[in-house]
Coordinates of C-alpha atoms in Angstrom, one line a residue:
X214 CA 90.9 115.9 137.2
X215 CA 87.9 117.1 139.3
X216 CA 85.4 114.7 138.2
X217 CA 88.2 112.4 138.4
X218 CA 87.8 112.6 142.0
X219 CA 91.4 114.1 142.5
X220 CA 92.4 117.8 143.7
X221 CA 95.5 118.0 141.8
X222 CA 96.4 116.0 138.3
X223 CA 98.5 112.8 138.2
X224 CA 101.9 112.9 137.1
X225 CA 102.0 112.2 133.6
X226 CA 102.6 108.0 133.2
X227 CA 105.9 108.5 131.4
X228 CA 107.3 110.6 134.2
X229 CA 106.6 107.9 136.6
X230 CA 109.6 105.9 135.7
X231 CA 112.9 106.4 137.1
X232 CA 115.0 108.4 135.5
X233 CA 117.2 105.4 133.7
X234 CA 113.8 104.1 132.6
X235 CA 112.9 107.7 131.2
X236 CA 116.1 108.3 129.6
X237 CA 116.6 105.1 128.1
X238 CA 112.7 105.5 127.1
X239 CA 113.7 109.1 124.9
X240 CA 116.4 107.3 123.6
X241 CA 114.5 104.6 122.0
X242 CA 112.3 107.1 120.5
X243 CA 114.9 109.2 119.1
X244 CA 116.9 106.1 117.7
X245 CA 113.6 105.1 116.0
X246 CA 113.0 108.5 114.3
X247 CA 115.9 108.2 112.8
X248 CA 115.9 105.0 111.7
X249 CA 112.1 105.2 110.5
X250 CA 112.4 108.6 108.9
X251 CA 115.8 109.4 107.7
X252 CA 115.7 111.9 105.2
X253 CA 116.9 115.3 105.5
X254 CA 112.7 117.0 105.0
X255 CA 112.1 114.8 107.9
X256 CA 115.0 116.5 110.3
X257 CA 112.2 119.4 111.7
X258 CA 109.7 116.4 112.8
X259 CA 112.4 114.6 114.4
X260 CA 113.8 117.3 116.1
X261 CA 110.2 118.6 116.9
X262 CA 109.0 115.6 118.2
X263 CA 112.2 114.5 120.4
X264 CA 112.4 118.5 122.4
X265 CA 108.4 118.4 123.1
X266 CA 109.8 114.5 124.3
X267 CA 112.2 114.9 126.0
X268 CA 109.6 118.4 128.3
X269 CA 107.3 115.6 128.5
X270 CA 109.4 113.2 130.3
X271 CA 110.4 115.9 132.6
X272 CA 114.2 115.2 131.4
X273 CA 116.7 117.8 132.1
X274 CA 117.4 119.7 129.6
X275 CA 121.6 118.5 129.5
X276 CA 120.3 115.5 128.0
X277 CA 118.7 117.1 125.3
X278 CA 121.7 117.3 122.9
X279 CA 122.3 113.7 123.0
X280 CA 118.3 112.3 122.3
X281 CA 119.3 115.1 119.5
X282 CA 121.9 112.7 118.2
X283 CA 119.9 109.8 118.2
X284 CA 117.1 111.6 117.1
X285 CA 120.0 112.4 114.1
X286 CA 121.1 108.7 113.6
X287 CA 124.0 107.8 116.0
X288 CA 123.7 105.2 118.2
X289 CA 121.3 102.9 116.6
X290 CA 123.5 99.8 118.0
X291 CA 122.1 100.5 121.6
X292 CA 118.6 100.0 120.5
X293 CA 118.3 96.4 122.3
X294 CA 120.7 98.0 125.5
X295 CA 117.5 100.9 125.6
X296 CA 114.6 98.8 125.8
X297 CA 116.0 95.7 128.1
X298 CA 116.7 99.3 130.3
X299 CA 113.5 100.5 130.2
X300 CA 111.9 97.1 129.9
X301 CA 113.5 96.3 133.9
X302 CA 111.6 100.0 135.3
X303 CA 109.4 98.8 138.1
X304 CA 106.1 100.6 136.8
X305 CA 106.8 98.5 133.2
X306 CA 107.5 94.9 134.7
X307 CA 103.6 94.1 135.2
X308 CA 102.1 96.2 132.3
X309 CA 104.9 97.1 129.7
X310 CA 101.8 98.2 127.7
X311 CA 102.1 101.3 129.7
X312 CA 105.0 103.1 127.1
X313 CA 102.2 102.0 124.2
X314 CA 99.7 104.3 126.3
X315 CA 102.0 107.3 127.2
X316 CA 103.4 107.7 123.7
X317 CA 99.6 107.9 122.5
X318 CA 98.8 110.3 124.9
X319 CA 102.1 112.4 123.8
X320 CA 100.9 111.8 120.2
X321 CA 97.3 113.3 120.6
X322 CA 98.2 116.6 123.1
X323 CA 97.9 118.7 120.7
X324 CA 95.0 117.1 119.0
X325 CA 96.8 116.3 115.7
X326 CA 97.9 112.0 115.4
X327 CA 100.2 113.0 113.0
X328 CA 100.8 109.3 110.8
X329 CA 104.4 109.7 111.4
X330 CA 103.5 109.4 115.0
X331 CA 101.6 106.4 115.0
X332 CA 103.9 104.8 112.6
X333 CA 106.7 105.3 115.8
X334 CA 104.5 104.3 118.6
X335 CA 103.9 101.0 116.3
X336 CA 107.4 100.3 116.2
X337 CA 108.3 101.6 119.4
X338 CA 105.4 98.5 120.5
X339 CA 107.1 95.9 118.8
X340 CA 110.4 96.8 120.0
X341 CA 108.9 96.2 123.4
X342 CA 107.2 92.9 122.4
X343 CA 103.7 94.4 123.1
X344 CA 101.1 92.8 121.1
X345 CA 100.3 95.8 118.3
X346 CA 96.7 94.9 119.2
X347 CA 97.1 96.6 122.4
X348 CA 97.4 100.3 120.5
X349 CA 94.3 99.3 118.4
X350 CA 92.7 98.9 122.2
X351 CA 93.8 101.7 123.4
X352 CA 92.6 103.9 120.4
X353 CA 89.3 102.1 120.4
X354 CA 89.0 102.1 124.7
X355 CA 89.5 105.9 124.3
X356 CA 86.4 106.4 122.1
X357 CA 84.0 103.7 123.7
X358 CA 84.5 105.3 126.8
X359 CA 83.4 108.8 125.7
X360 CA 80.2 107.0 123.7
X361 CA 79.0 105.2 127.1
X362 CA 77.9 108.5 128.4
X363 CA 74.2 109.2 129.7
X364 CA 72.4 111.7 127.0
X365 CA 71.2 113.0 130.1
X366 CA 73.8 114.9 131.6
X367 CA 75.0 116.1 128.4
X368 CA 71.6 117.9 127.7
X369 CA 71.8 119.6 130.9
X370 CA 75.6 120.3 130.2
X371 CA 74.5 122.3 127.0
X372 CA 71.8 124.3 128.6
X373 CA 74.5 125.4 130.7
X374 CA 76.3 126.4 128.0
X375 CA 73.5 128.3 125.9
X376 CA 72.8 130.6 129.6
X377 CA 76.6 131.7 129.5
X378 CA 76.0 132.6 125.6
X379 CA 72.9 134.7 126.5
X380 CA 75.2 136.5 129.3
X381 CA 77.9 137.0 127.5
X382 CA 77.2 138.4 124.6
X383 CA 81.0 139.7 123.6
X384 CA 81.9 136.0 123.8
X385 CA 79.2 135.0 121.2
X386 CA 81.4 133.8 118.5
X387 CA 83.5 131.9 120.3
X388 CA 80.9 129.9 122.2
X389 CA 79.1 129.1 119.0
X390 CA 82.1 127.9 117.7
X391 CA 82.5 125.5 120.5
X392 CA 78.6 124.7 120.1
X393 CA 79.4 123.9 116.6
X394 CA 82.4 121.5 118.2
X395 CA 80.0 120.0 120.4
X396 CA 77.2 119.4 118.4
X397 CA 79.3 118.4 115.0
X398 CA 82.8 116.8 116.1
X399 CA 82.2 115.4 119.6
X400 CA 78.2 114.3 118.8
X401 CA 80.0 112.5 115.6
X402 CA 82.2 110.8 118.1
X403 CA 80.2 110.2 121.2
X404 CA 76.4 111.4 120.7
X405 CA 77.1 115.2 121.9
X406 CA 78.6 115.0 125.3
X407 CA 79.9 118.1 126.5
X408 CA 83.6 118.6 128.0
X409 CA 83.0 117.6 131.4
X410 CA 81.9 114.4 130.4
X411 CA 84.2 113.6 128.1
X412 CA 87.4 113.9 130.7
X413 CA 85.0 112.0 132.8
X414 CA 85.0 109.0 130.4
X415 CA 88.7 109.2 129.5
X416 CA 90.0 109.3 132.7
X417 CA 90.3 105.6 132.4
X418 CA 92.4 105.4 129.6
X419 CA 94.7 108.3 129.6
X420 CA 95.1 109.1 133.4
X421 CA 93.4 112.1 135.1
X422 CA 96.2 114.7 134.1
X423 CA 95.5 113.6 130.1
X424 CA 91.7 113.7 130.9
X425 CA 91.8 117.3 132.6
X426 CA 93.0 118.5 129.6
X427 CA 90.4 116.6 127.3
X428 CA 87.8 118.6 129.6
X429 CA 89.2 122.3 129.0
X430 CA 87.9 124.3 126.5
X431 CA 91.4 123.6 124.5
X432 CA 90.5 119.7 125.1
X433 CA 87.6 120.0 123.3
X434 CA 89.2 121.8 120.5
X435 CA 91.5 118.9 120.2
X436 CA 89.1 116.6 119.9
X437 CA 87.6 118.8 117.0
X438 CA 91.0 119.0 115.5
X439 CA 91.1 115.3 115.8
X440 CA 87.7 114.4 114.0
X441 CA 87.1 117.5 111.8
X442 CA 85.2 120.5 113.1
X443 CA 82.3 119.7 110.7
X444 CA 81.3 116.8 112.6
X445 CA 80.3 114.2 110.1
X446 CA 84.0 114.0 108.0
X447 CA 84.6 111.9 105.2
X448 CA 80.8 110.5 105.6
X449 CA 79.1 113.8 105.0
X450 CA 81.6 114.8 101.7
X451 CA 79.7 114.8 98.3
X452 CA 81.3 116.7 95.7
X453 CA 78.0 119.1 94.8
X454 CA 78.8 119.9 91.2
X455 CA 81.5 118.6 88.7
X456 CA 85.2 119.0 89.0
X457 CA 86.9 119.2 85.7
X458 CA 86.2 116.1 84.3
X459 CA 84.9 114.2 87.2
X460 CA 81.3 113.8 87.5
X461 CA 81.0 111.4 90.8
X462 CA 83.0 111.5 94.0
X463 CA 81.7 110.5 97.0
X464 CA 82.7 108.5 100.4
X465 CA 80.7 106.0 101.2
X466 CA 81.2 104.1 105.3
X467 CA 82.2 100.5 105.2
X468 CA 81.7 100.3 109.0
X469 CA 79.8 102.1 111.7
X470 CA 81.8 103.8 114.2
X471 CA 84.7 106.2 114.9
X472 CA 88.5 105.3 115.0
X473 CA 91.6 107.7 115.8
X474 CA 92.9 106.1 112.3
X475 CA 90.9 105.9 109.1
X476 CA 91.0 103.5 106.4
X477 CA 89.9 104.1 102.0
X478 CA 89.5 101.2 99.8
X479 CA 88.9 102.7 96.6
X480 CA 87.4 100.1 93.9
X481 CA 89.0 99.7 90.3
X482 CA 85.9 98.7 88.3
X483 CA 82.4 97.7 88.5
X484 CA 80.4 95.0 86.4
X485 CA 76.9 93.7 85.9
X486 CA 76.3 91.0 89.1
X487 CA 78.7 90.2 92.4
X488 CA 80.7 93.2 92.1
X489 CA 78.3 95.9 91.0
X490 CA 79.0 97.7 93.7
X491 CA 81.9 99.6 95.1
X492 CA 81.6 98.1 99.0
X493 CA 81.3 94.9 97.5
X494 CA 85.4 93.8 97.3
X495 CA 86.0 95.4 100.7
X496 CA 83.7 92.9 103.0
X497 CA 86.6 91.6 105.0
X498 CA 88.9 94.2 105.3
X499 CA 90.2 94.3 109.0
X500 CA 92.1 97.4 108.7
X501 CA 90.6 99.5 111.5
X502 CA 87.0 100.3 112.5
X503 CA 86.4 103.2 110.3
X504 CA 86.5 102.5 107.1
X505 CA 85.3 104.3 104.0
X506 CA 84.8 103.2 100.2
X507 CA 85.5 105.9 97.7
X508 CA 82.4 106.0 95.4
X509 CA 83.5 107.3 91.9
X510 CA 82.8 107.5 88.2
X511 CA 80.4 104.7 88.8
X512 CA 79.0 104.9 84.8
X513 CA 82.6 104.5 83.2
X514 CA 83.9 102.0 85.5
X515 CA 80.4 99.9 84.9
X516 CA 81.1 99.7 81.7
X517 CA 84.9 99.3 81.9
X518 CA 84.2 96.4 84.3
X519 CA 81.4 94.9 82.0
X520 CA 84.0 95.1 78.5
X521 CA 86.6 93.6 80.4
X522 CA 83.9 90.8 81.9
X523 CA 82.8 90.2 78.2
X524 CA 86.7 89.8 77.1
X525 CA 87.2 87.3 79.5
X526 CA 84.6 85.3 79.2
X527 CA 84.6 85.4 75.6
X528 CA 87.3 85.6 73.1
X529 CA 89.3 85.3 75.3
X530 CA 88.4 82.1 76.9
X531 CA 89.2 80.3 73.2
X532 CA 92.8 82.3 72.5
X533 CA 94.0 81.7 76.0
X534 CA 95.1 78.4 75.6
X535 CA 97.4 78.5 72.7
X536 CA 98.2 82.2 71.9
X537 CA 98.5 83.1 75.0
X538 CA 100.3 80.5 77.1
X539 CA 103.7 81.4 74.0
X540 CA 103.9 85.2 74.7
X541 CA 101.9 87.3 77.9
X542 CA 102.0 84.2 79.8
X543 CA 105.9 83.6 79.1
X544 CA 107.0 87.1 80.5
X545 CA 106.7 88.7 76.8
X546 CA 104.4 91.7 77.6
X547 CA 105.0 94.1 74.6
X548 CA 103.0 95.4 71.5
X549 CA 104.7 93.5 68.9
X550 CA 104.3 89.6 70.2
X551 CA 100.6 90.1 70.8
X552 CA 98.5 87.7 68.3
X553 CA 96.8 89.3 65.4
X554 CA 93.4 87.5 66.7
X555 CA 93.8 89.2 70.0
X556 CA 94.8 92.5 68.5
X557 CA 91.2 92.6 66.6
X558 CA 89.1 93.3 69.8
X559 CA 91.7 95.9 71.2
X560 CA 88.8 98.3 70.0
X561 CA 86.5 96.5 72.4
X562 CA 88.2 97.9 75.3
X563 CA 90.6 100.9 74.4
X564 CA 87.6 103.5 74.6
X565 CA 86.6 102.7 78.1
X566 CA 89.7 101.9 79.3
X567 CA 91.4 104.9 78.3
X568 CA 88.5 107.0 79.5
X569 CA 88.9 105.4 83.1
X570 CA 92.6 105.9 82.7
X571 CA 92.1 109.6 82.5
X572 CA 89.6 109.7 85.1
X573 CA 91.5 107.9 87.4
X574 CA 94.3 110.4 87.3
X575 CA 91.9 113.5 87.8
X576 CA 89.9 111.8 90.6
X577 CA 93.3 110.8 92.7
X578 CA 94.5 114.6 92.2
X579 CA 91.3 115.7 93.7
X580 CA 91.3 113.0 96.8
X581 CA 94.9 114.7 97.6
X582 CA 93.6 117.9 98.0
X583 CA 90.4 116.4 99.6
X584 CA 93.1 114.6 102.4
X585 CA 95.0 117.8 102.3
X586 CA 92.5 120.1 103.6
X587 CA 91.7 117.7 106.6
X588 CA 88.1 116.4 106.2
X589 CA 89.0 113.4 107.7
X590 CA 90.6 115.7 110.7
X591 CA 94.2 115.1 111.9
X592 CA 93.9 111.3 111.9
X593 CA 96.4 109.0 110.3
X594 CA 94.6 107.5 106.9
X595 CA 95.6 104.1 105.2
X596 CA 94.6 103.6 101.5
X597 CA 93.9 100.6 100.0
X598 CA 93.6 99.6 96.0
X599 CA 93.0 97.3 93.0
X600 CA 93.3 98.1 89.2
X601 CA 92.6 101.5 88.6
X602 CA 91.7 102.3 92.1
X603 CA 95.5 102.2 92.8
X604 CA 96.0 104.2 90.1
X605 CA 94.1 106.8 91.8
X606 CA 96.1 106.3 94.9
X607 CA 99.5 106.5 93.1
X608 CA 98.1 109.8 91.1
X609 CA 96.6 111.4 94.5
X610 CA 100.0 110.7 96.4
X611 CA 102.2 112.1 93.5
X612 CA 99.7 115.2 93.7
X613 CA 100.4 115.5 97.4
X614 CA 104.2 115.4 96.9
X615 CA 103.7 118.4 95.1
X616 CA 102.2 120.5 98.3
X617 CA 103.9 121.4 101.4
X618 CA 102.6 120.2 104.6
X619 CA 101.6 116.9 103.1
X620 CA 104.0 114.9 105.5
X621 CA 101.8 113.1 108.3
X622 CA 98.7 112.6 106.5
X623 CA 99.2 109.2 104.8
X624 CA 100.2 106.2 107.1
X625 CA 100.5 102.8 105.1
X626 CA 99.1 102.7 101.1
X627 CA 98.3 98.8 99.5
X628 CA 98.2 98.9 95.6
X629 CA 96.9 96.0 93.7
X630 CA 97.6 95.7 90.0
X631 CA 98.3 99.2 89.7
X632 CA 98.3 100.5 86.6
X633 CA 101.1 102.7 86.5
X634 CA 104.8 103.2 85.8
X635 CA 106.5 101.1 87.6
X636 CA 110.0 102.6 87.0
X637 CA 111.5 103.7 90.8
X638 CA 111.9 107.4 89.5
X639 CA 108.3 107.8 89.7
X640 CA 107.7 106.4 93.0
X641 CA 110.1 108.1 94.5
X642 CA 107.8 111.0 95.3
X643 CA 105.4 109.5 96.8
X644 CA 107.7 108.1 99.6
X645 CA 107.9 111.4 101.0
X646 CA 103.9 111.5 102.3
X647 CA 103.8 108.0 103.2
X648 CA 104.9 107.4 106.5
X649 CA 104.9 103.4 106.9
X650 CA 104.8 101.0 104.2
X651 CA 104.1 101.0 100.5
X652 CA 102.9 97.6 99.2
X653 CA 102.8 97.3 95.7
X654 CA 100.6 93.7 94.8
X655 CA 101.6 92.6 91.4
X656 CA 101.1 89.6 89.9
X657 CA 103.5 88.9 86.6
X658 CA 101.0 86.5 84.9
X659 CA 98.7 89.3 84.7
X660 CA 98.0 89.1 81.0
X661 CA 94.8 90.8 81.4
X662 CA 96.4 93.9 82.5
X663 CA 99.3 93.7 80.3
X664 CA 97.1 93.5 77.3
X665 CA 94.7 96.9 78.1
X666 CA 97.6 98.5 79.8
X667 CA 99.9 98.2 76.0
X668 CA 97.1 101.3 74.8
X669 CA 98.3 103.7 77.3
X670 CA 102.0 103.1 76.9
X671 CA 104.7 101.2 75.0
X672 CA 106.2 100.7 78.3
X673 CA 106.2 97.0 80.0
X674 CA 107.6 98.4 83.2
X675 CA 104.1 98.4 85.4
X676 CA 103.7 98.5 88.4
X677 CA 101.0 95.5 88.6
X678 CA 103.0 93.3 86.6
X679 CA 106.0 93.4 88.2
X680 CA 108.1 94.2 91.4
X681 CA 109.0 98.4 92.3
X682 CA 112.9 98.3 92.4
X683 CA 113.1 101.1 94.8
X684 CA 115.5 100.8 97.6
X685 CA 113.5 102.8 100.4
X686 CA 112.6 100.7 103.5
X687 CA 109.1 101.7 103.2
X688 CA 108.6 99.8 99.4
X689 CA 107.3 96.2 100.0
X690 CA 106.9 94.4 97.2
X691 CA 104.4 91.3 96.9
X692 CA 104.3 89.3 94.6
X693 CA 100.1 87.5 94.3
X694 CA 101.0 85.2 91.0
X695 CA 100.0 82.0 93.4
X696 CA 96.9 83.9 94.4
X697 CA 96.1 84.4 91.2
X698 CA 96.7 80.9 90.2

């Protein structure tokens, strides 16, 4: 607040509103908790996030037992009533965007954007008719500002820093913790500015009581929390020797830049040529502006990519047109009604194949316990995946079903042509740690898939061929035939 310019904070933006405008404000929130996360594991965050709400508004406490309710479920009818109410506040008619601003500023206090939370203030946005590209601006404002920074004062901010060190000697391992947060997370995020000039440069965005905070020694801390205290996150992981069976594993930056949510494309095979490399597929992905590839297993997947390549453009090519076009083509996707001809190559592919299959499963297992132990930071994380990179994404989010705390890590997950069950009893899980959407891509002409897929089950329930019947709001099914086609 004092390099602000102001002697005492701001009242917080939410508490501006009247008090209709802040009840009916909670109320949305807690009606959307409910209706976004309804299952019983998912009571403490609702009730969590609605008290620390409803202190943030500066509500009376009396009203705390109904946002509890709708926080519970009841009430969802008055969703409309709630945000034409809020919607008439004075402070909102001019710049309704305003609500999309608070709730991030609520969100990242504590210097954890839990993906649950995000997932809210997106449909909290919507509900309000706010372009969702105003939350992207906001996150992406918040960080710009703190990069456009002089280098300058920052130097002279740290010298400042290493004389209090020298004097106080009791406080040494504290203050090279913070040096480490200084010169690893925030120099990752804006080129090593200290504290003071980081609330400087978010004053703009979050208002001068948000940016006081950002400038205590707890603000930075968040930050850290946010980003990873190591500084360089996802970029600067290498696994260092094997794991298991996995001999490669390694993240690999799509763009330049830092984002308060993160996106992984992982590839599902490489071959000889356009797609020889794992960035290649992921060119125009406009997810968010941090965006990583996950590198893996590049050997087997080369030559998985370069058998299947071969298949295509060989045999294939002459049995597609009759054999084909009277059994995978026509929906029949079993053992028995594949033709003899085709059935003489199966050795040309079930060694790599199966290897990959493997592979896959032990490289997803590890990326949940990489997610799990926050070297991306606290930051919301989107994955994205075709072939047997989904089936590293379905394996990592059944291994992080399997661990406690896992809730608030994954935000949305795309899976295209996953090779996997695709039975709802073993998707199930996985909706527990994903807290927006699963889309699962599948394309039922797929014959390709169907006929590698046969040697690693007698199933012809998968996942890439056809539709998830799962009825959970956040399983979207798509179906790419025309695509394809």
């Amino acid at each position: 607040a004092e390099h602000a310019g102001e002697k005492e904070p701001r009242v917080l933006l939410g508490q501006q509103l009247g008090e209709p405008g802040r009840f009916a404000y909670a109320a949305l929130c807690g009606i959307s908790l409910a209706w976004l996360f309804p299952e019983e594991e998912q009571s403490s965050f609702r009730t969590e996030f609605i008290e620390g709400f409803v202190k943030w508004l500066d509500l009376p406490e009396a009203v705390l037992p109904a946002m509890t309710a709708f926080a519970s479920g009841l009430g969802d009818e008055g969703t409309e009533t709630f945000a034409q109410i809020l919607l008439k506040d004075p402070i909102l008619k001019e710049n309704p965007v305003v609500i999309t601003q608070d709730l991030l500023s609520f969100s990242l206090r504590d210097g954890y954007y839990d993906a649950r939370a995000r997932v809210l203030i997106c449909h909290v946005t919507w509900l309000l008719r706010i372009p969702l590209e105003e939350l992207e601006f906001l996150e992406e404002s918040l960080l710009e500002s703190l990069k456009e920074q002089k280098e300058e004062e920052s130097e002279t901010a740290e010298v400042s820093r290493k004389k209090k060190e020298r004097r106080k000697m009791l406080k040494r391992y504290l203050l090279i913790s913070l040096a480490t947060i200084g010169g690893g997370t925030v120099i990752g995020l804006t080129g090593g500015l200290a504290a003071p000039l980081v609330a400087a440069g978010a004053a703009t965005i979050i208002g001068s009581a948000g940016a006081a905070a950002l400038g205590s020694t707890a603000g930075i801390a968040v930050m850290a929390s946010l980003f990873g205290a190591a500084g360089a996150g996802l970029t600067g992981y290498k696994m260092k020797k094997r794991v298991g069976a996995i001999e490669e594993f390694e993240f690999l930056p799509l763009t330049e830049g830092k984002q308060l949510h993160i996106t992984i494309a992982i590839t599902g095979w490489l071959c000889t040529g356009k797609y020889g490399s794992f960035t290649a597929p992921w060119s125009s992905m406009l997810q968010s502006s941090e965006q990583y590839c996950l590198a893996w297993e590049s050997k087997y997947l080369m030559e998985l990519g370069n058998t299947l390549d071969s298949l295509l453009n060989g045999f294939v090519n002459m049995m597609a047109q009759e054999a084909l076009k009277f059994t995978v083509l026509s929906g029949i996707v079993t053992a028995l009604t594949w033709p003899t001809s085709l059935l003489t190559v199966a050795s040309v592919i079930d060694n790599p194949w199966g290897v990959c299959l493997h592979r896959s499963a032990e490289v997803g297992k590890h990326l949940a316990h990489i997610l799990l132990s926050r070297q991306q930071g606290k930051r919301p994380v989107t994955l994205i995946g075709f072939s047997l990179g989904a089936r590293v994404i379905y394996f990592c989010l059944q291994e992080m079903a399997k661990e406690k705390d896992s809730q608030g890590i994954i935000e949305d997950v795309v899976l295209l042509g996953a090779p996997v069950e695709g039975e709802a009893k073993y998707w199930k899980a996985i909706t527990k740690v994903v807290s927006g959407r699963i889309i699962n891509g599948y394309c039922r002409g797929d014959w390709l898939l169907g006929f590698v897929y046969r040697t690693s089950s007698v199933q012809i329930n998968v996942a890439g061929l056809q539709p998830v019947d799962l009825d959970d709001r956040r399983m979207v099914n798509m179906d790419l035939s025309f695509v394809v086609s």
